[in-house]
Coordinates of C-alpha atoms in Angstrom, one line a residue:
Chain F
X100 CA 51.3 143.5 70.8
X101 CA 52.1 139.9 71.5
X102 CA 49.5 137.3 72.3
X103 CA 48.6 133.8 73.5
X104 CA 47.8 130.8 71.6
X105 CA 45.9 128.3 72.4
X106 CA 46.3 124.5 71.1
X107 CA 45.9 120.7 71.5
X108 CA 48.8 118.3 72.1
X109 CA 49.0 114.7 72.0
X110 CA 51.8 114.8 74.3
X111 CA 51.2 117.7 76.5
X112 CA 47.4 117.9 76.2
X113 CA 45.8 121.4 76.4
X114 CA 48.5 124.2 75.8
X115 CA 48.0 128.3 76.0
X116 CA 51.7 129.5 75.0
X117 CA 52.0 133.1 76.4
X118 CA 54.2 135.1 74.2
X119 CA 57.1 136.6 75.9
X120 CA 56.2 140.3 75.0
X121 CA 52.9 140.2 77.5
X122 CA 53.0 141.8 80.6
X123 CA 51.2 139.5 82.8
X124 CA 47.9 141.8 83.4
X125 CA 47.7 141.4 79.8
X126 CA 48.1 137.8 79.5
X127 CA 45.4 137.2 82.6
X128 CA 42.8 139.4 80.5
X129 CA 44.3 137.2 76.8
X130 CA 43.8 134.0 78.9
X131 CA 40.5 134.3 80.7
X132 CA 38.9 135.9 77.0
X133 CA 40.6 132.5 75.1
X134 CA 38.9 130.2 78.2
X135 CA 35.8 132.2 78.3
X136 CA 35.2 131.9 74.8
X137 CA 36.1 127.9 75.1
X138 CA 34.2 127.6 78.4
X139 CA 31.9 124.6 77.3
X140 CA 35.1 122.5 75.4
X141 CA 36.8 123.3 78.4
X142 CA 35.3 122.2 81.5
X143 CA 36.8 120.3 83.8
X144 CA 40.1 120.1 81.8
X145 CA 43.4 120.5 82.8
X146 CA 45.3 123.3 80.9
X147 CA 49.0 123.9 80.7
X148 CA 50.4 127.4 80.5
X149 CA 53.3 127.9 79.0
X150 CA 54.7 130.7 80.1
X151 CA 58.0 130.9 78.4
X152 CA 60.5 131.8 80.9
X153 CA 58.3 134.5 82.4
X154 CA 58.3 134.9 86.1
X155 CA 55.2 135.4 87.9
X156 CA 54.9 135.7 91.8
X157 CA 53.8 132.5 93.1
X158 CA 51.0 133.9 95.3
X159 CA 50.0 136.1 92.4
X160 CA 49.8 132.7 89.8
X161 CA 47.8 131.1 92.6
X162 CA 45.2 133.8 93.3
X163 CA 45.0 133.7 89.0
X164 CA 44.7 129.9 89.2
X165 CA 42.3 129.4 92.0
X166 CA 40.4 132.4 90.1
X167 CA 39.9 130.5 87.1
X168 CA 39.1 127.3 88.8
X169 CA 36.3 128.9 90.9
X170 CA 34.7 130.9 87.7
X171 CA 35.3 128.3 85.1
X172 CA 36.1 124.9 86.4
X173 CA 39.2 124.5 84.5
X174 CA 42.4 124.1 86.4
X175 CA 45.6 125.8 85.0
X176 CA 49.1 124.5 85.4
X177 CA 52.8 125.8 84.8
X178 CA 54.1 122.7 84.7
X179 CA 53.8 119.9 82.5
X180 CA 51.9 116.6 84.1
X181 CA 52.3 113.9 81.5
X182 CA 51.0 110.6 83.2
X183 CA 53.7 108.5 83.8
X184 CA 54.5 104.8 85.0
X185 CA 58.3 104.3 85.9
X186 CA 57.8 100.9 85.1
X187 CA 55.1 98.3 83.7
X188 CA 53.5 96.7 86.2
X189 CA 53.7 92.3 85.6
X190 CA 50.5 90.9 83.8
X191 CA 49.0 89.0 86.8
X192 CA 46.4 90.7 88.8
X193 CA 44.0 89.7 91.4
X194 CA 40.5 90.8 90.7
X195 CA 38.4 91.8 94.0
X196 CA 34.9 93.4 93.6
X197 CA 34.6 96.0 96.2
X198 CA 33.5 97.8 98.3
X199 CA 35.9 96.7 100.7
X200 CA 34.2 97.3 103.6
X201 CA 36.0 99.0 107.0
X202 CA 37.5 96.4 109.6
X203 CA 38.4 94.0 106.0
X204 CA 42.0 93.7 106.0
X205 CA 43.8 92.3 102.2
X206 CA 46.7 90.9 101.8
X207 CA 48.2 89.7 98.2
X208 CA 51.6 88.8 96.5
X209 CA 50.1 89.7 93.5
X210 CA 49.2 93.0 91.6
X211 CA 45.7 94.1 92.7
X212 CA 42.7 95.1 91.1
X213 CA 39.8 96.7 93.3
X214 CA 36.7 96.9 91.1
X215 CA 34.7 99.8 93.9
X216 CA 35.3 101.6 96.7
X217 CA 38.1 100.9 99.6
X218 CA 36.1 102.5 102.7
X219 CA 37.7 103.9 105.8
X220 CA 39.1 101.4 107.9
X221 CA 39.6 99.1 105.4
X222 CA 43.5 98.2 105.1
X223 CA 44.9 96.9 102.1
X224 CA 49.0 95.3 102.2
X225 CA 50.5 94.2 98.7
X226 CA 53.5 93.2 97.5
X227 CA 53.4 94.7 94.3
X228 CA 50.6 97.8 92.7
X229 CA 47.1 98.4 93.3
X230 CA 45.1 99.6 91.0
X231 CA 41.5 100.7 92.4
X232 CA 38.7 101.6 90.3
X233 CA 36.8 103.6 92.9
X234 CA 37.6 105.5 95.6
X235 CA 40.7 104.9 97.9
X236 CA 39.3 106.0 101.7
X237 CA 41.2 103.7 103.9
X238 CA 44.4 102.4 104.4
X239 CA 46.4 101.2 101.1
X240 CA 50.2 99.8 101.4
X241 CA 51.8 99.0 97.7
X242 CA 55.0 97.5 96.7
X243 CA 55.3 95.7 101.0
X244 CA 57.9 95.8 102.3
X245 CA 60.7 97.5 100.1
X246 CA 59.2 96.9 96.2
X247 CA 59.7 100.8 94.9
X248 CA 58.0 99.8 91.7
X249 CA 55.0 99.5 92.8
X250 CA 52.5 101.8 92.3
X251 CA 48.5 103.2 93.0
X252 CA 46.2 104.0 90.9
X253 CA 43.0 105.0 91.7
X254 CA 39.7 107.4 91.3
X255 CA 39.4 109.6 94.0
X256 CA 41.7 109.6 96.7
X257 CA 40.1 110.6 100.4
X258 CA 43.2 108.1 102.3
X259 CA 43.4 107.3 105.9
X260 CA 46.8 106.4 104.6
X261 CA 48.9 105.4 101.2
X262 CA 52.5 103.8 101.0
X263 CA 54.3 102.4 99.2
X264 CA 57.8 100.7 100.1
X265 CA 59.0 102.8 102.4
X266 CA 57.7 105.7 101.9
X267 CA 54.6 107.2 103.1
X268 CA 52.5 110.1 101.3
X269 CA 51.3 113.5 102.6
X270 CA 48.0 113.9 102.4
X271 CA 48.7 117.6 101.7
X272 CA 50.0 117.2 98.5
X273 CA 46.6 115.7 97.2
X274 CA 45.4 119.3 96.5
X275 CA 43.1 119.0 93.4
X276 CA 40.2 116.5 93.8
X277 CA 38.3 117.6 91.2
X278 CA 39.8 115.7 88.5
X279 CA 39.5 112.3 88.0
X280 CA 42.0 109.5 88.6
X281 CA 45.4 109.7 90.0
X282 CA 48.9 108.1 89.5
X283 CA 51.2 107.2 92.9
X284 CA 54.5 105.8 92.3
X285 CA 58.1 106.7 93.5
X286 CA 60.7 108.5 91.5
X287 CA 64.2 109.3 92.8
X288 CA 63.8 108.5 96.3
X289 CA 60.2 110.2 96.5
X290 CA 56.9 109.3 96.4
X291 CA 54.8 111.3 94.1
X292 CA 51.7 112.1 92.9
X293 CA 50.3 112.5 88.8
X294 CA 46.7 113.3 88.1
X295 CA 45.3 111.2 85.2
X296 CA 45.0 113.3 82.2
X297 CA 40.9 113.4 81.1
X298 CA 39.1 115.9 84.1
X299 CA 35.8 115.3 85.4
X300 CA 32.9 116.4 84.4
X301 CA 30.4 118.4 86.3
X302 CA 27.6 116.1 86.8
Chain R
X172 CA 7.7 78.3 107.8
X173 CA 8.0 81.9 108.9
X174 CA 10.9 84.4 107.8
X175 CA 13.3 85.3 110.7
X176 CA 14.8 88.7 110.0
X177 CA 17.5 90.7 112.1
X178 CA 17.9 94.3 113.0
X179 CA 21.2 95.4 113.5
X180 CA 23.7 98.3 113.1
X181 CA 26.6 98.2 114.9
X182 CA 27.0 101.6 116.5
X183 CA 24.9 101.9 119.6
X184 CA 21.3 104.3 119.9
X185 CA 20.7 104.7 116.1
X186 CA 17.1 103.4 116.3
X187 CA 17.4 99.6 116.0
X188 CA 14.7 98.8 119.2
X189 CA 12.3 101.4 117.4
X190 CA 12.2 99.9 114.3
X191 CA 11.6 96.5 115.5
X192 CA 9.3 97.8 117.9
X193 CA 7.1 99.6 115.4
X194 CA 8.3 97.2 112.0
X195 CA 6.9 94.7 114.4
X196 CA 4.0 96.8 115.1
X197 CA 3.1 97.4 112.0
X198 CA 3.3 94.0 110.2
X199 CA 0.7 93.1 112.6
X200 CA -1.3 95.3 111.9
X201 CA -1.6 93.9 108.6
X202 CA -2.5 90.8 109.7
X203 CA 0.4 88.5 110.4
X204 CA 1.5 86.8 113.3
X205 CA 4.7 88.2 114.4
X206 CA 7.1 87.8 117.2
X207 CA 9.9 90.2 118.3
X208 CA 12.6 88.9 120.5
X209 CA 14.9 90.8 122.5
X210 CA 18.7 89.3 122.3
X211 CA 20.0 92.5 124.3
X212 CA 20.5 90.1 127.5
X213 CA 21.6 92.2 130.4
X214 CA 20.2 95.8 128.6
X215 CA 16.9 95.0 127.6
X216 CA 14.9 97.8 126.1
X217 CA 12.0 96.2 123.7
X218 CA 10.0 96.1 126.0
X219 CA 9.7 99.0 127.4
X220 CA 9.1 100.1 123.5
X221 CA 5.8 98.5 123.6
X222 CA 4.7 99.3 127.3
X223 CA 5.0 95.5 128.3
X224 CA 7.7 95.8 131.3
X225 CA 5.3 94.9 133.4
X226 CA 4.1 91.9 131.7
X227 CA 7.0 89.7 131.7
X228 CA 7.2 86.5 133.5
X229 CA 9.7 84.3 131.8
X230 CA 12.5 85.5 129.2
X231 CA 14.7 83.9 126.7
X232 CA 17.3 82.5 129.3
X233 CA 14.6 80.6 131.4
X234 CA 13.6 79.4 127.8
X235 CA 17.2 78.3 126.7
X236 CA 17.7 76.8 130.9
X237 CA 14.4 74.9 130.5
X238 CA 12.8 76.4 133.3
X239 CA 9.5 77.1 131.0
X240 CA 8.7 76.5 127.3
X241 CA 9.2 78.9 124.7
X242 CA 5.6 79.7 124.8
X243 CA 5.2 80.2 128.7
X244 CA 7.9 82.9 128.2
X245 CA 5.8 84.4 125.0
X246 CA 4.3 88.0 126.4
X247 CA 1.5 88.6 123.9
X248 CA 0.9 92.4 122.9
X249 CA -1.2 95.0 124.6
X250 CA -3.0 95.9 121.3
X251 CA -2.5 93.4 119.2
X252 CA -4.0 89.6 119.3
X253 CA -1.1 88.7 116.7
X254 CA 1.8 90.0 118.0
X255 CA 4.4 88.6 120.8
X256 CA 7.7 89.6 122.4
X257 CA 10.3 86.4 123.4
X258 CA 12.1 89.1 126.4
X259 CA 15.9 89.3 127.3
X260 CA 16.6 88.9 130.7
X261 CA 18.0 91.9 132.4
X262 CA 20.5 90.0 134.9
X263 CA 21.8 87.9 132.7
X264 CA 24.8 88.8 130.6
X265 CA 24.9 88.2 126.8
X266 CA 27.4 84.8 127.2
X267 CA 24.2 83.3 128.7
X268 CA 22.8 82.1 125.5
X269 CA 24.8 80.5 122.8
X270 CA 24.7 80.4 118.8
X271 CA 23.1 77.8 118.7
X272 CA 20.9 77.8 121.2
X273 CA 20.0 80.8 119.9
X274 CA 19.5 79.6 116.1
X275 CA 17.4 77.1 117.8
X276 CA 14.9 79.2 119.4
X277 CA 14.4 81.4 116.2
X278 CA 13.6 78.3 114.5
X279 CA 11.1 77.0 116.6
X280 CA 9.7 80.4 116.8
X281 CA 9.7 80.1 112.8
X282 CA 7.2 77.4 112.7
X283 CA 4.3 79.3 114.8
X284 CA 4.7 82.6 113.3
X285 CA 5.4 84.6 109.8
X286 CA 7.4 87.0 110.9
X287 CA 10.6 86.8 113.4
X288 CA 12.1 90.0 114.3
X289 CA 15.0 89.9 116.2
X290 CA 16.3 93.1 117.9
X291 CA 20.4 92.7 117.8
X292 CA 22.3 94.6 120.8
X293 CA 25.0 97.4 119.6
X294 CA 28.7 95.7 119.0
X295 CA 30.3 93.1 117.0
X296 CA 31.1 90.9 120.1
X297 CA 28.7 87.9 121.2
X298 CA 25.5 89.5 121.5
X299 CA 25.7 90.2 117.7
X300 CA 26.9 86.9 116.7
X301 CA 24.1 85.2 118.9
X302 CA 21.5 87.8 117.6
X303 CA 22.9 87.2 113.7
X304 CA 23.1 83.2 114.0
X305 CA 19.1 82.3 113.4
X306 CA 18.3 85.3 110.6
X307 CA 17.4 84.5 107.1
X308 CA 17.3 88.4 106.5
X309 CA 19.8 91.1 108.0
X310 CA 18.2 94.9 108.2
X311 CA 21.2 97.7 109.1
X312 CA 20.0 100.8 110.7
X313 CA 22.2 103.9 110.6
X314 CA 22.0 107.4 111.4
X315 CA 23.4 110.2 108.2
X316 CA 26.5 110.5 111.2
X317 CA 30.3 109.4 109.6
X318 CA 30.8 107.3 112.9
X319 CA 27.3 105.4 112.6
X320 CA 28.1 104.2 108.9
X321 CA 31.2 103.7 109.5
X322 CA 30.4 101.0 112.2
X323 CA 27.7 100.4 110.0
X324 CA 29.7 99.4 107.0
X325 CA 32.0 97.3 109.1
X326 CA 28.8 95.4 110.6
X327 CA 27.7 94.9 106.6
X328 CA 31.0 93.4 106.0
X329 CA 30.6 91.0 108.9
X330 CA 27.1 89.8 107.9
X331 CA 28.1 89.3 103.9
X332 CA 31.0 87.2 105.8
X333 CA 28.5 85.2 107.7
X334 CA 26.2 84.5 105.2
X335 CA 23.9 87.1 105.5
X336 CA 24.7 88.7 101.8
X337 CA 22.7 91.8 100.8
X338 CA 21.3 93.5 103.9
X339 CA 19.0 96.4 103.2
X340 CA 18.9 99.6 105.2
X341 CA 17.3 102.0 107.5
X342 CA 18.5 105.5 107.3
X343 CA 17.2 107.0 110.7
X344 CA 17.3 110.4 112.3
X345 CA 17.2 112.3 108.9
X346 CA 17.1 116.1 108.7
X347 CA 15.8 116.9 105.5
X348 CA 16.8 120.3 105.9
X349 CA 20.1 119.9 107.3
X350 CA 20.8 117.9 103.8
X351 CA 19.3 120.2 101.6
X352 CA 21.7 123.0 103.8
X353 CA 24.8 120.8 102.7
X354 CA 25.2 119.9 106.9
X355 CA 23.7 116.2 107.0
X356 CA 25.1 113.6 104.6
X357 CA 22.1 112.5 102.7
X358 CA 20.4 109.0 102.0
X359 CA 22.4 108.9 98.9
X360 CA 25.3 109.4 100.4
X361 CA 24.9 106.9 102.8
X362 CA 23.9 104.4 99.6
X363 CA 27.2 105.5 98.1
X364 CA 29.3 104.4 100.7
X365 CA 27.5 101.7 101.9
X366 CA 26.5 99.7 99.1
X367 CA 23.9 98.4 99.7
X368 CA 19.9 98.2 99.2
X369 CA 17.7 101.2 100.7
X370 CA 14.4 99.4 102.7
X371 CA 13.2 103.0 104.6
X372 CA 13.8 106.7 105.4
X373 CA 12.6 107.4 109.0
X374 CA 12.9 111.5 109.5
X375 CA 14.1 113.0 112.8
X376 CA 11.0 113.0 115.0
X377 CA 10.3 114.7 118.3
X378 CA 7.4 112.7 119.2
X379 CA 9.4 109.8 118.8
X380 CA 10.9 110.3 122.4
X381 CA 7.4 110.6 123.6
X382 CA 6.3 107.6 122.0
X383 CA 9.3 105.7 123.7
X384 CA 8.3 106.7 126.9
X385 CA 4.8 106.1 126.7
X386 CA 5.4 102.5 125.3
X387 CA 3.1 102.9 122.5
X388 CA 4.8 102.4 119.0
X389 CA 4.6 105.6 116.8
X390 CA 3.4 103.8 114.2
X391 CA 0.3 103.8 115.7
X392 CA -0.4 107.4 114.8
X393 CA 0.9 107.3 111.6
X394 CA -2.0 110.0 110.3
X395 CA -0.2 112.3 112.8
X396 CA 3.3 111.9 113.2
X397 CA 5.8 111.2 109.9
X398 CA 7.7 109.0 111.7
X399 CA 5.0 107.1 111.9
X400 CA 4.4 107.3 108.4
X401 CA 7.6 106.6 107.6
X402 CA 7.6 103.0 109.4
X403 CA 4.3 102.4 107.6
X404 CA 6.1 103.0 104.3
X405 CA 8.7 100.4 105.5
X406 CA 6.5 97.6 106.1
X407 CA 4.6 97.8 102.9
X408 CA 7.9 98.0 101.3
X409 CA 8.9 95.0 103.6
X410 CA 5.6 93.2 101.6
X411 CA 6.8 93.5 98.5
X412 CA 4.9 97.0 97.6
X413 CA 6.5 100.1 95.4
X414 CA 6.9 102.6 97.7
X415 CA 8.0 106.2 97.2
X416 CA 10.0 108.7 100.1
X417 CA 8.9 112.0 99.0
X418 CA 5.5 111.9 101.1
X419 CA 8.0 112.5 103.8
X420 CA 9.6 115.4 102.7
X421 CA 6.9 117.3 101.8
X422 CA 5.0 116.6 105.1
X423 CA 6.8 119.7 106.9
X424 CA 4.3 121.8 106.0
X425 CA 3.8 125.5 106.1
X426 CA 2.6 125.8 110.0
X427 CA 5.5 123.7 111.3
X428 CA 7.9 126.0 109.2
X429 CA 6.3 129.1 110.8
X430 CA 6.9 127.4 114.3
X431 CA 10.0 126.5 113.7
X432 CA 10.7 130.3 112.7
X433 CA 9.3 131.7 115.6
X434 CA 10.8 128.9 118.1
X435 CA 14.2 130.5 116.5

């Protein structure tokens, strides 16, 4: 009878591996007594699941996911998210301490650094990344007009609207907010989306 | 020298005549002299808030057109010995009075009494830069609705860009048991997003509408009606005194829950 294991990564963070031999009813009952019995450690952090060339049906993975999200507040992933920064960002920032308040409209050359909130209807143009410590409600435009090295980072993301270059982002691919903190930058032609390794915790 | 202090908020109907109606009200009743002026030229409404519509002679324009003194147009308080209202005019239009002339009558206004409360119209056009121009202080009222704070955080932004740096606020209309019910956002919401520092809770009232049409400030019965307490909360916190909010929570007492049940 094979089995899961269950480890820490510097690279890959969390990591249940799921031995090949499982049939996936017993690897759901394996996983949720390995999270169970980690519950406390756990909370509120994102786990990868190695599945190891198994193949689950997708609605089935997602019913198993959103299960274990709802009961235990730890959110399981097939693929690997290692936080990543295509390239670094120049030394100079400007420092603004927020909140920027709606109607305010920004404009900077330089990288920017939002200490607070960007409310709705607030609208923020750079020529280069923004980083906001807070969250990002309003409107946020990176790397103006065609700078594809720019990126956003930010808290918690609730955007009227984010680009950056040319690219704009769906708001439908923000589908986790319960973690903490999340990477925007554009990699082969796309703009995409990282959450920042760490979770949240329950307050 | 007297403090001049305006009431403001962006979005229109949130509650910003009430409270200087009944802030006013109430910091009289205290003791001070206090005048409330009505910079809603064109829309004027304060006055019917303290039942003195029929009472007005002169009003700010004839004041800033020198057809009378500021103190001919001064229409002292039903109740209250201590307590004034400087009116708007009602035919006028809002371009009648400028910044400055404005600033000017709040000043003068500031030598004869301790208190100036000035009752801003709704916008961010002219009315609100005249009504802004002469404060010391800036109060924001908003409802717990995402369209009032919104207009309300955008109103904050223009007043910490005029000089008017750390407003306080009036969170108005609150449903205690809509936020406990997940279905009103709550005062700390509202902090969250807006920023800035809390002055008063004023609950949704029923009597308030009464009290509007009868043009006596709730305040008044502030043994009976929560509102009421709530203002009084806000002008000892206005004085410098501790106050705490939970008085007004608790005040829905058994009886009004069993009426509320039965009502359906």
């Amino acid at each position: 009878m094979g089995k899961i294991s269950i480890k820490g990564d510097l690279k890959e963070g969390i990591k249940i591996v799921v031995d090949s031999s499982l049939d996936w009813e017993e690897a759901k009952s394996l996983i949720i007594e390995g999270i169970d019995s980690r519950k406390n450690f756990l909370k509120g952090v994102q786990v990868f699941v190695d599945l190891q060339e198994k193949i689950i049906d997708e609605e089935e993975w997602k019913d198993f996911q959103k299960h274990v999200f709802e009961n235990y507040g730890i959110m399981l992933t097939k693929e690997i998210i290692r936080v990543k920064v295509s390239q670094s960002p120049s030394n100079i920032a400007r420092v603004i301490v927020g909140p920027i308040r709606s109607g305010r409209r920004l404009s900077s050359k330089e990288n920017l650094l939002i200490i607070g909130d960007i409310n709705s209807g607030a609208e923020i143009f750079c020529g280069k990344s923004i980083f906001v410590l807070g969250k990002l409600r309003g409107y946020v435009y990176a790397g103006y007009e065609n700078n594809d090295k720019a990126i956003i980072f930010a808290l918690e993301l609730e955007p009227e609207r984010i680009q950056i270059a040319n690219i704009a982002l769906d708001k439908d691919v923000i589908l986790d907010k319960s973690s903490l903190g999340y990477w925007i930058f554009i990699e082969d032609g796309e703009i995409k989306i990282n959450r920042y390794l760490g979770g949240k915790k329950d307050g | 020298m007297g403090k001049s202090l305006v009431v403001t908020s962006g979005k229109g109907g949130v509650g910003k005549t009430t409270v200087v109606a009944n802030v006013g009200t109430g910091l009289a009743m205290k003791g001070l002299k206090v005048v409330l002026v009505d910079t809603d030229i064109g829309l004027r409404n304060l006055d019917l808030l303290l039942g003195l519509e029929n009472r007005i002679v002169y009003n700010i324009i004839d004041v800033v057109e020198g057809r009378c003194d500021i103190t001919q147009a001064l229409v002292k308080d039903k109740r209250f010995s201590n307590l004034y209202l400087l009116p708007a005019a009602q035919t006028r239009e809002k371009e009648a009075i400028s910044t400055d002339q404005m600033k000017a009558i709040v000043d003068e206004l500031k030598k004869i009494f301790d208190f100036v409360l000035i009752d801003s119209p709704a916008g961010i056009e002219h009315g609100f830069k005249t009504a802004i121009w002469g404060a010391d202080e800036a109060i924001v009222v908003t409802t717990p609705e995402v369209s009032a704070v919104r207009d309300a955080d955008r109103v904050i932004g223009l007043l910490e860009a005029n000089g008017l740096k750390d407003p306080s606020l009036i969170a108005n209309r609150v449903r205690f048991d809509m936020v406990k019910n997940g279905e009103m956002l709550s005062v700390e919401d509202l902090l969250e997003i807006l920023s800035i520092d809390l002055l008063g809770i004023i609950p949704e009232d029923e009597n308030l509408i009464i009290s509007v049409n009868k043009g006596e400030p709730i305040i008044l019965g502030a043994d009976k009606y929560k509102s009421g307490l709530a203002f009084n909360l806000i002008v000892k916190k206005l004085l410098g005194e501790e106050v705490s909010w939970n008085e007004l929570e608790k005040t829905e007492n058994f009886i009004e829950k069993v009426f509320k049940f039965l009502r359906g």
